[in-house]
Amino acid sequence: MTELPYYHVDAFADRPFTGNQAAVMPLESWLDDDVLQAIGEENNFAETAFYLPDATGEADYELRWFTPAVEIDLCGHATLASGHIILSQDPGRQQVTFRTRKAGILTVKRDGNGYTLGLPAYPPAPKAMPEIIALLGGSPVDTQFHEGRYHLLRYEQADEVLALKPDLKGLAALGNAQFICTAPGKDTDVLSRVFVPGGGVDEDSVTGSAHAVLTPYWTGQLGRASFTAYQASRRGGYVSCRLDGDRAWLGGNCVTVVNGTFSLAEPSGN
């Protein structure tokens, strides 16, 4: 039996049971990929983050993320959660950096009582997507795409986004892609909902990587470098967004819900 450190963190949350859940699991060395994926499936959160000290010296830690179904290229909320665990254990530390396999170096910094998360900004470009509109529903006034398989659909009113009842099975058949539905907000500048059924997450709670797309898009629409955002999932979560060159800086808090261990049984061979 192998005991692994395990943390359950609610990210982009200022109280338990809100924001987006992530499992955070520090390692001393990488387990086999199939074991990492099996742990992600067992945890059954949108993401399980695994990190270990970065042997290259490019960053403080190396970081990977697994949904219940696949390893992904970029995850914001589980990066924020990982930074929260590391910084919580070292009160004098002001920031932590992570080397990732597809998204470069990511940063989590202290910001008052919370944190800011630095992700690459992913500006989308206009693209027609009639098949996706039919699956999501409603009448978007703008459709844009980023090559990381991020589909952004802007609607005129927040209520249109809130009323969407997408065909999740049909969206899942399109593969591991994100479908970001957004509109001007009610009590924030921007509102969104995000669906990733092909990646094992029908509707995500609060999606950091989606805001890496929303930040360059909405700063252009609003004509300013920062705005407030709310992701209107069942749990819900608030994100402050700021564009600085090629980086999207996302602000939010985290809450540690569980601090324990994950007992990994050795194969029986039977």
C-alpha positions as protocol buffer text, in pm:
chain_id: "A"
residue {
  index: 1
  type: MET
  ca { x: 0 y: 0 z: 0 }
}
residue {
  index: 2
  type: THR
  ca { x: 142 y: 338 z: -106 }
}
residue {
  index: 3
  type: GLU
  ca { x: 27 y: 649 z: 79 }
}
residue {
  index: 4
  type: LEU
  ca { x: 15 y: 966 z: -135 }
}
residue {
  index: 5
  type: PRO
  ca { x: -59 y: 1317 z: -3 }
}
residue {
  index: 6
  type: TYR
  ca { x: -407 y: 1426 z: -106 }
}
residue {
  index: 7
  type: TYR
  ca { x: -582 y: 1763 z: -88 }
}
residue {
  index: 8
  type: HIS
  ca { x: -935 y: 1849 z: -194 }
}
residue {
  index: 9
  type: VAL
  ca { x: -946 y: 2220 z: -279 }
}
residue {
  index: 10
  type: ASP
  ca { x: -1235 y: 2440 z: -391 }
}
residue {
  index: 11
  type: ALA
  ca { x: -1079 y: 2692 z: -630 }
}
residue {
  index: 12
  type: PHE
  ca { x: -1221 y: 3031 z: -723 }
}
residue {
  index: 13
  type: ALA
  ca { x: -1414 y: 3001 z: -398 }
}
residue {
  index: 14
  type: ASP
  ca { x: -1426 y: 3193 z: -71 }
}
residue {
  index: 15
  type: ARG
  ca { x: -1619 y: 2924 z: 118 }
}
residue {
  index: 16
  type: PRO
  ca { x: -1646 y: 2545 z: 94 }
}
residue {
  index: 17
  type: PHE
  ca { x: -1875 y: 2379 z: -161 }
}
residue {
  index: 18
  type: THR
  ca { x: -1853 y: 2663 z: -414 }
}
residue {
  index: 19
  type: GLY
  ca { x: -1615 y: 2727 z: -701 }
}
residue {
  index: 20
  type: ASN
  ca { x: -1449 y: 2435 z: -878 }
}
residue {
  index: 21
  type: GLN
  ca { x: -1326 y: 2122 z: -702 }
}
residue {
  index: 22
  type: ALA
  ca { x: -976 y: 1992 z: -765 }
}
residue {
  index: 23
  type: ALA
  ca { x: -774 y: 1710 z: -618 }
}
residue {
  index: 24
  type: VAL
  ca { x: -413 y: 1813 z: -561 }
}
residue {
  index: 25
  type: MET
  ca { x: -154 y: 1538 z: -516 }
}
residue {
  index: 26
  type: PRO
  ca { x: 218 y: 1617 z: -467 }
}
residue {
  index: 27
  type: LEU
  ca { x: 452 y: 1339 z: -583 }
}
residue {
  index: 28
  type: GLU
  ca { x: 819 y: 1258 z: -539 }
}
residue {
  index: 29
  type: SER
  ca { x: 841 y: 1102 z: -887 }
}
residue {
  index: 30
  type: TRP
  ca { x: 600 y: 1040 z: -1172 }
}
residue {
  index: 31
  type: LEU
  ca { x: 378 y: 736 z: -1151 }
}
residue {
  index: 32
  type: ASP
  ca { x: 293 y: 554 z: -1474 }
}
residue {
  index: 33
  type: ASP
  ca { x: 52 y: 753 z: -1690 }
}
residue {
  index: 34
  type: ASP
  ca { x: -215 y: 485 z: -1668 }
}
residue {
  index: 35
  type: VAL
  ca { x: -199 y: 506 z: -1288 }
}
residue {
  index: 36
  type: LEU
  ca { x: -228 y: 886 z: -1295 }
}
residue {
  index: 37
  type: GLN
  ca { x: -530 y: 854 z: -1524 }
}
residue {
  index: 38
  type: ALA
  ca { x: -686 y: 590 z: -1301 }
}
residue {
  index: 39
  type: ILE
  ca { x: -645 y: 817 z: -998 }
}
residue {
  index: 40
  type: GLY
  ca { x: -808 y: 1101 z: -1193 }
}
residue {
  index: 41
  type: GLU
  ca { x: -1099 y: 872 z: -1274 }
}
residue {
  index: 42
  type: GLU
  ca { x: -1122 y: 755 z: -913 }
}
residue {
  index: 43
  type: ASN
  ca { x: -1124 y: 1110 z: -775 }
}
residue {
  index: 44
  type: ASN
  ca { x: -1392 y: 1199 z: -1033 }
}
residue {
  index: 45
  type: PHE
  ca { x: -1336 y: 1575 z: -1010 }
}
residue {
  index: 46
  type: ALA
  ca { x: -1307 y: 1792 z: -1318 }
}
residue {
  index: 47
  type: GLU
  ca { x: -931 y: 1780 z: -1259 }
}
residue {
  index: 48
  type: THR
  ca { x: -672 y: 1604 z: -1049 }
}
residue {
  index: 49
  type: ALA
  ca { x: -342 y: 1795 z: -1040 }
}
residue {
  index: 50
  type: PHE
  ca { x: -11 y: 1616 z: -984 }
}
residue {
  index: 51
  type: TYR
  ca { x: 311 y: 1807 z: -921 }
}
residue {
  index: 52
  type: LEU
  ca { x: 670 y: 1738 z: -821 }
}
residue {
  index: 53
  type: PRO
  ca { x: 990 y: 1946 z: -796 }
}
residue {
  index: 54
  type: ASP
  ca { x: 1108 y: 2053 z: -1140 }
}
residue {
  index: 55
  type: ALA
  ca { x: 1441 y: 1887 z: -1210 }
}
residue {
  index: 56
  type: THR
  ca { x: 1514 y: 2119 z: -1506 }
}
residue {
  index: 57
  type: GLY
  ca { x: 1535 y: 2435 z: -1293 }
}
residue {
  index: 58
  type: GLU
  ca { x: 1300 y: 2620 z: -1530 }
}
residue {
  index: 59
  type: ALA
  ca { x: 1032 y: 2644 z: -1262 }
}
residue {
  index: 60
  type: ASP
  ca { x: 971 y: 2544 z: -903 }
}
residue {
  index: 61
  type: TYR
  ca { x: 753 y: 2244 z: -991 }
}
residue {
  index: 62
  type: GLU
  ca { x: 639 y: 2035 z: -1285 }
}
residue {
  index: 63
  type: LEU
  ca { x: 260 y: 2009 z: -1311 }
}
residue {
  index: 64
  type: ARG
  ca { x: 15 y: 1781 z: -1496 }
}
residue {
  index: 65
  type: TRP
  ca { x: -366 y: 1757 z: -1491 }
}
residue {
  index: 66
  type: PHE
  ca { x: -606 y: 1468 z: -1551 }
}
residue {
  index: 67
  type: THR
  ca { x: -983 y: 1475 z: -1590 }
}
residue {
  index: 68
  type: PRO
  ca { x: -1170 y: 1149 z: -1520 }
}
residue {
  index: 69
  type: ALA
  ca { x: -1114 y: 1067 z: -1889 }
}
residue {
  index: 70
  type: VAL
  ca { x: -799 y: 1233 z: -2029 }
}
residue {
  index: 71
  type: GLU
  ca { x: -480 y: 1429 z: -1958 }
}
residue {
  index: 72
  type: ILE
  ca { x: -527 y: 1790 z: -2069 }
}
residue {
  index: 73
  type: ASP
  ca { x: -299 y: 2065 z: -2198 }
}
residue {
  index: 74
  type: LEU
  ca { x: -406 y: 2346 z: -1964 }
}
residue {
  index: 75
  type: CYS
  ca { x: -611 y: 2373 z: -1646 }
}
residue {
  index: 76
  type: GLY
  ca { x: -650 y: 2697 z: -1455 }
}
residue {
  index: 77
  type: HIS
  ca { x: -845 y: 2608 z: -1143 }
}
residue {
  index: 78
  type: ALA
  ca { x: -629 y: 2307 z: -1050 }
}
residue {
  index: 79
  type: THR
  ca { x: -316 y: 2520 z: -1102 }
}
residue {
  index: 80
  type: LEU
  ca { x: -461 y: 2779 z: -866 }
}
residue {
  index: 81
  type: ALA
  ca { x: -543 y: 2500 z: -620 }
}
residue {
  index: 82
  type: SER
  ca { x: -187 y: 2362 z: -642 }
}
residue {
  index: 83
  type: GLY
  ca { x: -40 y: 2706 z: -582 }
}
residue {
  index: 84
  type: HIS
  ca { x: -271 y: 2750 z: -285 }
}
residue {
  index: 85
  type: ILE
  ca { x: -144 y: 2428 z: -122 }
}
residue {
  index: 86
  type: ILE
  ca { x: 223 y: 2520 z: -173 }
}
residue {
  index: 87
  type: LEU
  ca { x: 187 y: 2882 z: -58 }
}
residue {
  index: 88
  type: SER
  ca { x: -31 y: 2782 z: 239 }
}
residue {
  index: 89
  type: GLN
  ca { x: 251 y: 2560 z: 362 }
}
residue {
  index: 90
  type: ASP
  ca { x: 508 y: 2842 z: 337 }
}
residue {
  index: 91
  type: PRO
  ca { x: 360 y: 3172 z: 464 }
}
residue {
  index: 92
  type: GLY
  ca { x: 673 y: 3368 z: 374 }
}
residue {
  index: 93
  type: ARG
  ca { x: 664 y: 3265 z: 9 }
}
residue {
  index: 94
  type: GLN
  ca { x: 503 y: 3510 z: -236 }
}
residue {
  index: 95
  type: GLN
  ca { x: 473 y: 3307 z: -556 }
}
residue {
  index: 96
  type: VAL
  ca { x: 526 y: 2966 z: -713 }
}
residue {
  index: 97
  type: THR
  ca { x: 594 y: 2867 z: -1074 }
}
residue {
  index: 98
  type: PHE
  ca { x: 497 y: 2551 z: -1259 }
}
residue {
  index: 99
  type: ARG
  ca { x: 646 y: 2402 z: -1575 }
}
residue {
  index: 100
  type: THR
  ca { x: 381 y: 2232 z: -1788 }
}
residue {
  index: 101
  type: ARG
  ca { x: 411 y: 2009 z: -2093 }
}
residue {
  index: 102
  type: LYS
  ca { x: 195 y: 2209 z: -2333 }
}
residue {
  index: 103
  type: ALA
  ca { x: 117 y: 2550 z: -2174 }
}
residue {
  index: 104
  type: GLY
  ca { x: 462 y: 2676 z: -2074 }
}
residue {
  index: 105
  type: ILE
  ca { x: 541 y: 2827 z: -1733 }
}
residue {
  index: 106
  type: LEU
  ca { x: 243 y: 2917 z: -1514 }
}
residue {
  index: 107
  type: THR
  ca { x: 254 y: 3138 z: -1203 }
}
residue {
  index: 108
  type: VAL
  ca { x: 47 y: 3168 z: -887 }
}
residue {
  index: 109
  type: LYS
  ca { x: 107 y: 3481 z: -675 }
}
residue {
  index: 110
  type: ARG
  ca { x: -34 y: 3599 z: -347 }
}
residue {
  index: 111
  type: ASP
  ca { x: -281 y: 3886 z: -387 }
}
residue {
  index: 112
  type: GLY
  ca { x: -418 y: 4012 z: -56 }
}
residue {
  index: 113
  type: ASN
  ca { x: -616 y: 3728 z: 98 }
}
residue {
  index: 114
  type: GLY
  ca { x: -630 y: 3544 z: -234 }
}
residue {
  index: 115
  type: TYR
  ca { x: -418 y: 3476 z: -539 }
}
residue {
  index: 116
  type: THR
  ca { x: -362 y: 3573 z: -899 }
}
residue {
  index: 117
  type: LEU
  ca { x: -297 y: 3305 z: -1160 }
}
residue {
  index: 118
  type: GLY
  ca { x: -94 y: 3382 z: -1470 }
}
residue {
  index: 119
  type: LEU
  ca { x: -194 y: 3184 z: -1780 }
}
residue {
  index: 120
  type: PRO
  ca { x: -110 y: 3232 z: -2148 }
}
residue {
  index: 121
  type: ALA
  ca { x: -373 y: 3450 z: -2314 }
}
residue {
  index: 122
  type: TYR
  ca { x: -550 y: 3266 z: -2597 }
}
residue {
  index: 123
  type: PRO
  ca { x: -715 y: 3526 z: -2825 }
}
residue {
  index: 124
  type: PRO
  ca { x: -983 y: 3362 z: -3041 }
}
residue {
  index: 125
  type: ALA
  ca { x: -1067 y: 3448 z: -3401 }
}
residue {
  index: 126
  type: PRO
  ca { x: -1406 y: 3457 z: -3579 }
}
residue {
  index: 127
  type: LYS
  ca { x: -1530 y: 3124 z: -3710 }
}
residue {
  index: 128
  type: ALA
  ca { x: -1868 y: 2998 z: -3826 }
}
residue {
  index: 129
  type: MET
  ca { x: -1991 y: 2697 z: -3626 }
}
residue {
  index: 130
  type: PRO
  ca { x: -2351 y: 2615 z: -3723 }
}
residue {
  index: 131
  type: GLU
  ca { x: -2329 y: 2253 z: -3604 }
}
residue {
  index: 132
  type: ILE
  ca { x: -2217 y: 2365 z: -3259 }
}
residue {
  index: 133
  type: ILE
  ca { x: -2485 y: 2635 z: -3238 }
}
residue {
  index: 134
  type: ALA
  ca { x: -2745 y: 2368 z: -3311 }
}
residue {
  index: 135
  type: LEU
  ca { x: -2610 y: 2152 z: -3028 }
}
residue {
  index: 136
  type: LEU
  ca { x: -2579 y: 2433 z: -2774 }
}
residue {
  index: 137
  type: GLY
  ca { x: -2898 y: 2619 z: -2861 }
}
residue {
  index: 138
  type: GLY
  ca { x: -2990 y: 2986 z: -2857 }
}
residue {
  index: 139
  type: SER
  ca { x: -2888 y: 3255 z: -3104 }
}
residue {
  index: 140
  type: PRO
  ca { x: -2530 y: 3371 z: -3048 }
}
residue {
  index: 141
  type: VAL
  ca { x: -2431 y: 3706 z: -3198 }
}
residue {
  index: 142
  type: ASP
  ca { x: -2063 y: 3610 z: -3235 }
}
residue {
  index: 143
  type: THR
  ca { x: -1874 y: 3281 z: -3266 }
}
residue {
  index: 144
  type: GLN
  ca { x: -1498 y: 3254 z: -3229 }
}
residue {
  index: 145
  type: PHE
  ca { x: -1240 y: 2977 z: -3208 }
}
residue {
  index: 146
  type: HIS
  ca { x: -890 y: 2921 z: -3069 }
}
residue {
  index: 147
  type: GLU
  ca { x: -676 y: 2638 z: -3202 }
}
residue {
  index: 148
  type: GLY
  ca { x: -655 y: 2481 z: -2855 }
}
residue {
  index: 149
  type: ARG
  ca { x: -1010 y: 2358 z: -2934 }
}
residue {
  index: 150
  type: TYR
  ca { x: -1179 y: 2643 z: -2750 }
}
residue {
  index: 151
  type: HIS
  ca { x: -1513 y: 2745 z: -2901 }
}
residue {
  index: 152
  type: LEU
  ca { x: -1648 y: 3080 z: -2779 }
}
residue {
  index: 153
  type: LEU
  ca { x: -2011 y: 3174 z: -2843 }
}
residue {
  index: 154
  type: ARG
  ca { x: -2128 y: 3517 z: -2737 }
}
residue {
  index: 155
  type: TYR
  ca { x: -2496 y: 3580 z: -2670 }
}
residue {
  index: 156
  type: GLU
  ca { x: -2679 y: 3911 z: -2641 }
}
residue {
  index: 157
  type: GLN
  ca { x: -2818 y: 3859 z: -2290 }
}
residue {
  index: 158
  type: ALA
  ca { x: -2709 y: 3667 z: -1981 }
}
residue {
  index: 159
  type: ASP
  ca { x: -3052 y: 3503 z: -1956 }
}
residue {
  index: 160
  type: GLU
  ca { x: -2993 y: 3334 z: -2291 }
}
residue {
  index: 161
  type: VAL
  ca { x: -2679 y: 3169 z: -2156 }
}
residue {
  index: 162
  type: LEU
  ca { x: -2853 y: 3070 z: -1832 }
}
residue {
  index: 163
  type: ALA
  ca { x: -3136 y: 2907 z: -2027 }
}
residue {
  index: 164
  type: LEU
  ca { x: -2917 y: 2686 z: -2248 }
}
residue {
  index: 165
  type: LYS
  ca { x: -2983 y: 2312 z: -2239 }
}
residue {
  index: 166
  type: PRO
  ca { x: -2716 y: 2175 z: -2470 }
}
residue {
  index: 167
  type: ASP
  ca { x: -2708 y: 1836 z: -2637 }
}
residue {
  index: 168
  type: LEU
  ca { x: -2418 y: 1702 z: -2430 }
}
residue {
  index: 169
  type: LYS
  ca { x: -2402 y: 1369 z: -2612 }
}
residue {
  index: 170
  type: GLY
  ca { x: -2375 y: 1549 z: -2944 }
}
residue {
  index: 171
  type: LEU
  ca { x: -2103 y: 1782 z: -2812 }
}
residue {
  index: 172
  type: ALA
  ca { x: -1910 y: 1488 z: -2665 }
}
residue {
  index: 173
  type: ALA
  ca { x: -1901 y: 1327 z: -3009 }
}
residue {
  index: 174
  type: LEU
  ca { x: -1694 y: 1625 z: -3129 }
}
residue {
  index: 175
  type: GLY
  ca { x: -1406 y: 1522 z: -2901 }
}
residue {
  index: 176
  type: ASN
  ca { x: -1219 y: 1684 z: -2615 }
}
residue {
  index: 177
  type: ALA
  ca { x: -1308 y: 2048 z: -2682 }
}
residue {
  index: 178
  type: GLN
  ca { x: -1435 y: 2339 z: -2473 }
}
residue {
  index: 179
  type: PHE
  ca { x: -1759 y: 2519 z: -2550 }
}
residue {
  index: 180
  type: ILE
  ca { x: -1767 y: 2859 z: -2382 }
}
residue {
  index: 181
  type: CYS
  ca { x: -2103 y: 3038 z: -2381 }
}
residue {
  index: 182
  type: THR
  ca { x: -2081 y: 3400 z: -2268 }
}
residue {
  index: 183
  type: ALA
  ca { x: -2271 y: 3729 z: -2247 }
}
residue {
  index: 184
  type: PRO
  ca { x: -2259 y: 4058 z: -2058 }
}
residue {
  index: 185
  type: GLY
  ca { x: -2318 y: 3978 z: -1692 }
}
residue {
  index: 186
  type: LYS
  ca { x: -2575 y: 4086 z: -1437 }
}
residue {
  index: 187
  type: ASP
  ca { x: -2373 y: 4166 z: -1124 }
}
residue {
  index: 188
  type: THR
  ca { x: -2039 y: 4129 z: -1307 }
}
residue {
  index: 189
  type: ASP
  ca { x: -1911 y: 4257 z: -1640 }
}
residue {
  index: 190
  type: VAL
  ca { x: -1917 y: 3910 z: -1798 }
}
residue {
  index: 191
  type: LEU
  ca { x: -2107 y: 3585 z: -1742 }
}
residue {
  index: 192
  type: SER
  ca { x: -2025 y: 3243 z: -1884 }
}
residue {
  index: 193
  type: ARG
  ca { x: -2103 y: 2873 z: -1881 }
}
residue {
  index: 194
  type: VAL
  ca { x: -1854 y: 2611 z: -2003 }
}
residue {
  index: 195
  type: PHE
  ca { x: -1921 y: 2261 z: -2135 }
}
residue {
  index: 196
  type: VAL
  ca { x: -1651 y: 1996 z: -2191 }
}
residue {
  index: 197
  type: PRO
  ca { x: -1840 y: 1667 z: -2229 }
}
residue {
  index: 198
  type: GLY
  ca { x: -1578 y: 1513 z: -2461 }
}
residue {
  index: 199
  type: GLY
  ca { x: -1322 y: 1558 z: -2182 }
}
residue {
  index: 200
  type: GLY
  ca { x: -1540 y: 1390 z: -1921 }
}
residue {
  index: 201
  type: VAL
  ca { x: -1688 y: 1712 z: -1773 }
}
residue {
  index: 202
  type: ASP
  ca { x: -2042 y: 1787 z: -1891 }
}
residue {
  index: 203
  type: GLU
  ca { x: -2057 y: 2138 z: -1739 }
}
residue {
  index: 204
  type: ASP
  ca { x: -1751 y: 2270 z: -1561 }
}
residue {
  index: 205
  type: SER
  ca { x: -1794 y: 2468 z: -1240 }
}
residue {
  index: 206
  type: VAL
  ca { x: -1535 y: 2747 z: -1285 }
}
residue {
  index: 207
  type: THR
  ca { x: -1291 y: 2711 z: -1573 }
}
residue {
  index: 208
  type: GLY
  ca { x: -960 y: 2895 z: -1554 }
}
residue {
  index: 209
  type: SER
  ca { x: -852 y: 2797 z: -1905 }
}
residue {
  index: 210
  type: ALA
  ca { x: -1178 y: 2929 z: -2051 }
}
residue {
  index: 211
  type: HIS
  ca { x: -1095 y: 3266 z: -1897 }
}
residue {
  index: 212
  type: ALA
  ca { x: -761 y: 3256 z: -2079 }
}
residue {
  index: 213
  type: VAL
  ca { x: -982 y: 3289 z: -2390 }
}
residue {
  index: 214
  type: LEU
  ca { x: -1248 y: 3516 z: -2237 }
}
residue {
  index: 215
  type: THR
  ca { x: -988 y: 3765 z: -2111 }
}
residue {
  index: 216
  type: PRO
  ca { x: -844 y: 3873 z: -2449 }
}
residue {
  index: 217
  type: TYR
  ca { x: -1190 y: 3852 z: -2608 }
}
residue {
  index: 218
  type: TRP
  ca { x: -1377 y: 4065 z: -2355 }
}
residue {
  index: 219
  type: THR
  ca { x: -1100 y: 4318 z: -2297 }
}
residue {
  index: 220
  type: GLY
  ca { x: -1125 y: 4386 z: -2670 }
}
residue {
  index: 221
  type: GLN
  ca { x: -1504 y: 4412 z: -2655 }
}
residue {
  index: 222
  type: LEU
  ca { x: -1506 y: 4632 z: -2344 }
}
residue {
  index: 223
  type: GLY
  ca { x: -1211 y: 4848 z: -2444 }
}
residue {
  index: 224
  type: ARG
  ca { x: -1027 y: 4809 z: -2115 }
}
residue {
  index: 225
  type: ALA
  ca { x: -762 y: 4581 z: -1969 }
}
residue {
  index: 226
  type: SER
  ca { x: -963 y: 4425 z: -1684 }
}
residue {
  index: 227
  type: PHE
  ca { x: -1312 y: 4310 z: -1596 }
}
residue {
  index: 228
  type: THR
  ca { x: -1510 y: 4100 z: -1347 }
}
residue {
  index: 229
  type: ALA
  ca { x: -1657 y: 3763 z: -1442 }
}
residue {
  index: 230
  type: TYR
  ca { x: -1896 y: 3503 z: -1305 }
}
residue {
  index: 231
  type: GLN
  ca { x: -1922 y: 3143 z: -1425 }
}
residue {
  index: 232
  type: ALA
  ca { x: -2285 y: 3048 z: -1374 }
}
residue {
  index: 233
  type: SER
  ca { x: -2261 y: 2678 z: -1301 }
}
residue {
  index: 234
  type: ARG
  ca { x: -2458 y: 2513 z: -1021 }
}
residue {
  index: 235
  type: ARG
  ca { x: -2170 y: 2582 z: -779 }
}
residue {
  index: 236
  type: GLY
  ca { x: -2071 y: 2911 z: -939 }
}
residue {
  index: 237
  type: GLY
  ca { x: -1758 y: 3118 z: -900 }
}
residue {
  index: 238
  type: TYR
  ca { x: -1619 y: 3469 z: -946 }
}
residue {
  index: 239
  type: VAL
  ca { x: -1300 y: 3551 z: -1138 }
}
residue {
  index: 240
  type: SER
  ca { x: -1126 y: 3885 z: -1181 }
}
residue {
  index: 241
  type: CYS
  ca { x: -960 y: 3904 z: -1523 }
}
residue {
  index: 242
  type: ARG
  ca { x: -676 y: 4125 z: -1646 }
}
residue {
  index: 243
  type: LEU
  ca { x: -485 y: 4117 z: -1974 }
}
residue {
  index: 244
  type: ASP
  ca { x: -115 y: 4208 z: -1960 }
}
residue {
  index: 245
  type: GLY
  ca { x: 57 y: 4151 z: -2292 }
}
residue {
  index: 246
  type: ASP
  ca { x: 35 y: 3782 z: -2373 }
}
residue {
  index: 247
  type: ARG
  ca { x: -74 y: 3682 z: -2021 }
}
residue {
  index: 248
  type: ALA
  ca { x: -420 y: 3650 z: -1871 }
}
residue {
  index: 249
  type: TRP
  ca { x: -412 y: 3714 z: -1496 }
}
residue {
  index: 250
  type: LEU
  ca { x: -703 y: 3561 z: -1307 }
}
residue {
  index: 251
  type: GLY
  ca { x: -781 y: 3647 z: -946 }
}
residue {
  index: 252
  type: GLY
  ca { x: -960 y: 3427 z: -695 }
}
residue {
  index: 253
  type: ASN
  ca { x: -952 y: 3254 z: -359 }
}
residue {
  index: 254
  type: CYS
  ca { x: -923 y: 2888 z: -259 }
}
residue {
  index: 255
  type: VAL
  ca { x: -1050 y: 2678 z: 31 }
}
residue {
  index: 256
  type: THR
  ca { x: -890 y: 2350 z: 143 }
}
residue {
  index: 257
  type: VAL
  ca { x: -1177 y: 2109 z: 213 }
}
residue {
  index: 258
  type: VAL
  ca { x: -979 y: 1787 z: 280 }
}
residue {
  index: 259
  type: ASN
  ca { x: -615 y: 1739 z: 387 }
}
residue {
  index: 260
  type: GLY
  ca { x: -536 y: 1369 z: 393 }
}
residue {
  index: 261
  type: THR
  ca { x: -381 y: 1077 z: 208 }
}
residue {
  index: 262
  type: PHE
  ca { x: -470 y: 863 z: -91 }
}
residue {
  index: 263
  type: SER
  ca { x: -401 y: 495 z: -30 }
}
residue {
  index: 264
  type: LEU
  ca { x: -285 y: 335 z: -352 }
}
residue {
  index: 265
  type: ALA
  ca { x: -316 y: -44 z: -334 }
}
residue {
  index: 266
  type: GLU
  ca { x: -50 y: -248 z: -505 }
}
residue {
  index: 267
  type: PRO
  ca { x: -173 y: -476 z: -789 }
}
residue {
  index: 268
  type: SER
  ca { x: -262 y: -818 z: -651 }
}
residue {
  index: 269
  type: GLY
  ca { x: -159 y: -1006 z: -963 }
}
residue {
  index: 270
  type: ASN
  ca { x: -478 y: -1211 z: -952 }
}
